[in-house]
Amino acid sequence: MVEITFLGHACFQLTHDGKTILVDPFLNGNPVASTGADGVWADLILVTHGHSDHVGDAVSISKRTGSPVFTAFELSLRLQAAGAKVVGGNHGGTHDFGFAKVKITWASHSSGYINPNTGEVEEAGNPCGFIVHFGGKTFYHAGDTALFGDMALVSGGGKLDVAMIPIGGFFTMDAHDAVEAVRLLKPSLVIPMHYNTFPQIQADHNRFRQDIEANTPSKCSILAPGEKIDV
Ligand code: NI
Ligand code: MN
């Protein structure tokens, strides 16, 4: 059993057997976050890309917990320079952290990193998603992405237990394209994210759930920030 907690926006916490994985820990300054950065623990932090609503508090949490940040190689160098412990990979590569194996996958997006000291946008490599094998389950966090056909290949031929995908539109795919994404991904369960945080990314999550359950074999769980489920 793995406990999934939605912390708001694109931030999820996965916990199993005393280990905690945090994805995209944008907590301080996140208008919908259910906790501040000091309220979370991590044994592993995954960051999908350099935008501030995804890097969030990764550096401070890494410093406090000693947890590595796994992300794209170029972004890992930026975060290392800021004081984080890092592991830098790239699309298609898998790293074995012992308690979890994590593969970096394609995302159709951009990945500028806003240097908090200078305010300048710096190049930070490719944006990504993650396939996480943890606690006997397989999770996909899509990061920020448009719909792309290779989502059909993301699971690597295995079964995705849970897919966390954006539905807010404007910066990512919208709720309509996200239904197409679910047709390609074929997860047992889909959890929508990256909506209703900011005025530009409004989405009707109940309508999305109805569309998923009417048009695909997947189940859909809507999690409010702070809410958790076991899978
Ligand atoms: Ni982004
Ligand atoms: Mn974003």
Coordinates of N, CA, C and O and ligand atoms in Angstrom, one line a residue, residues 49 51 53-54 109-110 144, ligand 1:
H49 N 10.6 20.2 -13.7 CA 11.2 21.3 -14.6 C 11.5 22.5 -13.8 O 11.2 22.6 -12.6
H51 N 10.5 25.7 -13.7 CA 9.6 26.7 -13.4 C 9.3 26.8 -11.9 O 9.3 25.7 -11.2
D53 N 6.8 27.2 -10.0 CA 5.7 26.5 -9.4 C 5.9 25.0 -9.3 O 5.0 24.2 -8.9
H54 N 7.2 24.6 -9.6 CA 7.5 23.1 -9.6 C 8.8 23.0 -8.7 O 8.8 22.1 -7.9
H109 N 6.9 20.8 -23.0 CA 6.8 22.1 -22.2 C 8.1 22.8 -22.3 O 8.8 22.6 -23.3
S110 N 8.4 23.7 -21.4 CA 9.7 24.4 -21.4 C 10.2 24.4 -20.0 O 9.6 23.8 -19.1
D144 N 4.4 19.4 -16.2 CA 3.6 20.2 -17.1 C 3.8 19.7 -18.5 O 5.0 19.6 -18.9
Ligands
NI1 NI 5.8 24.9 -16.2

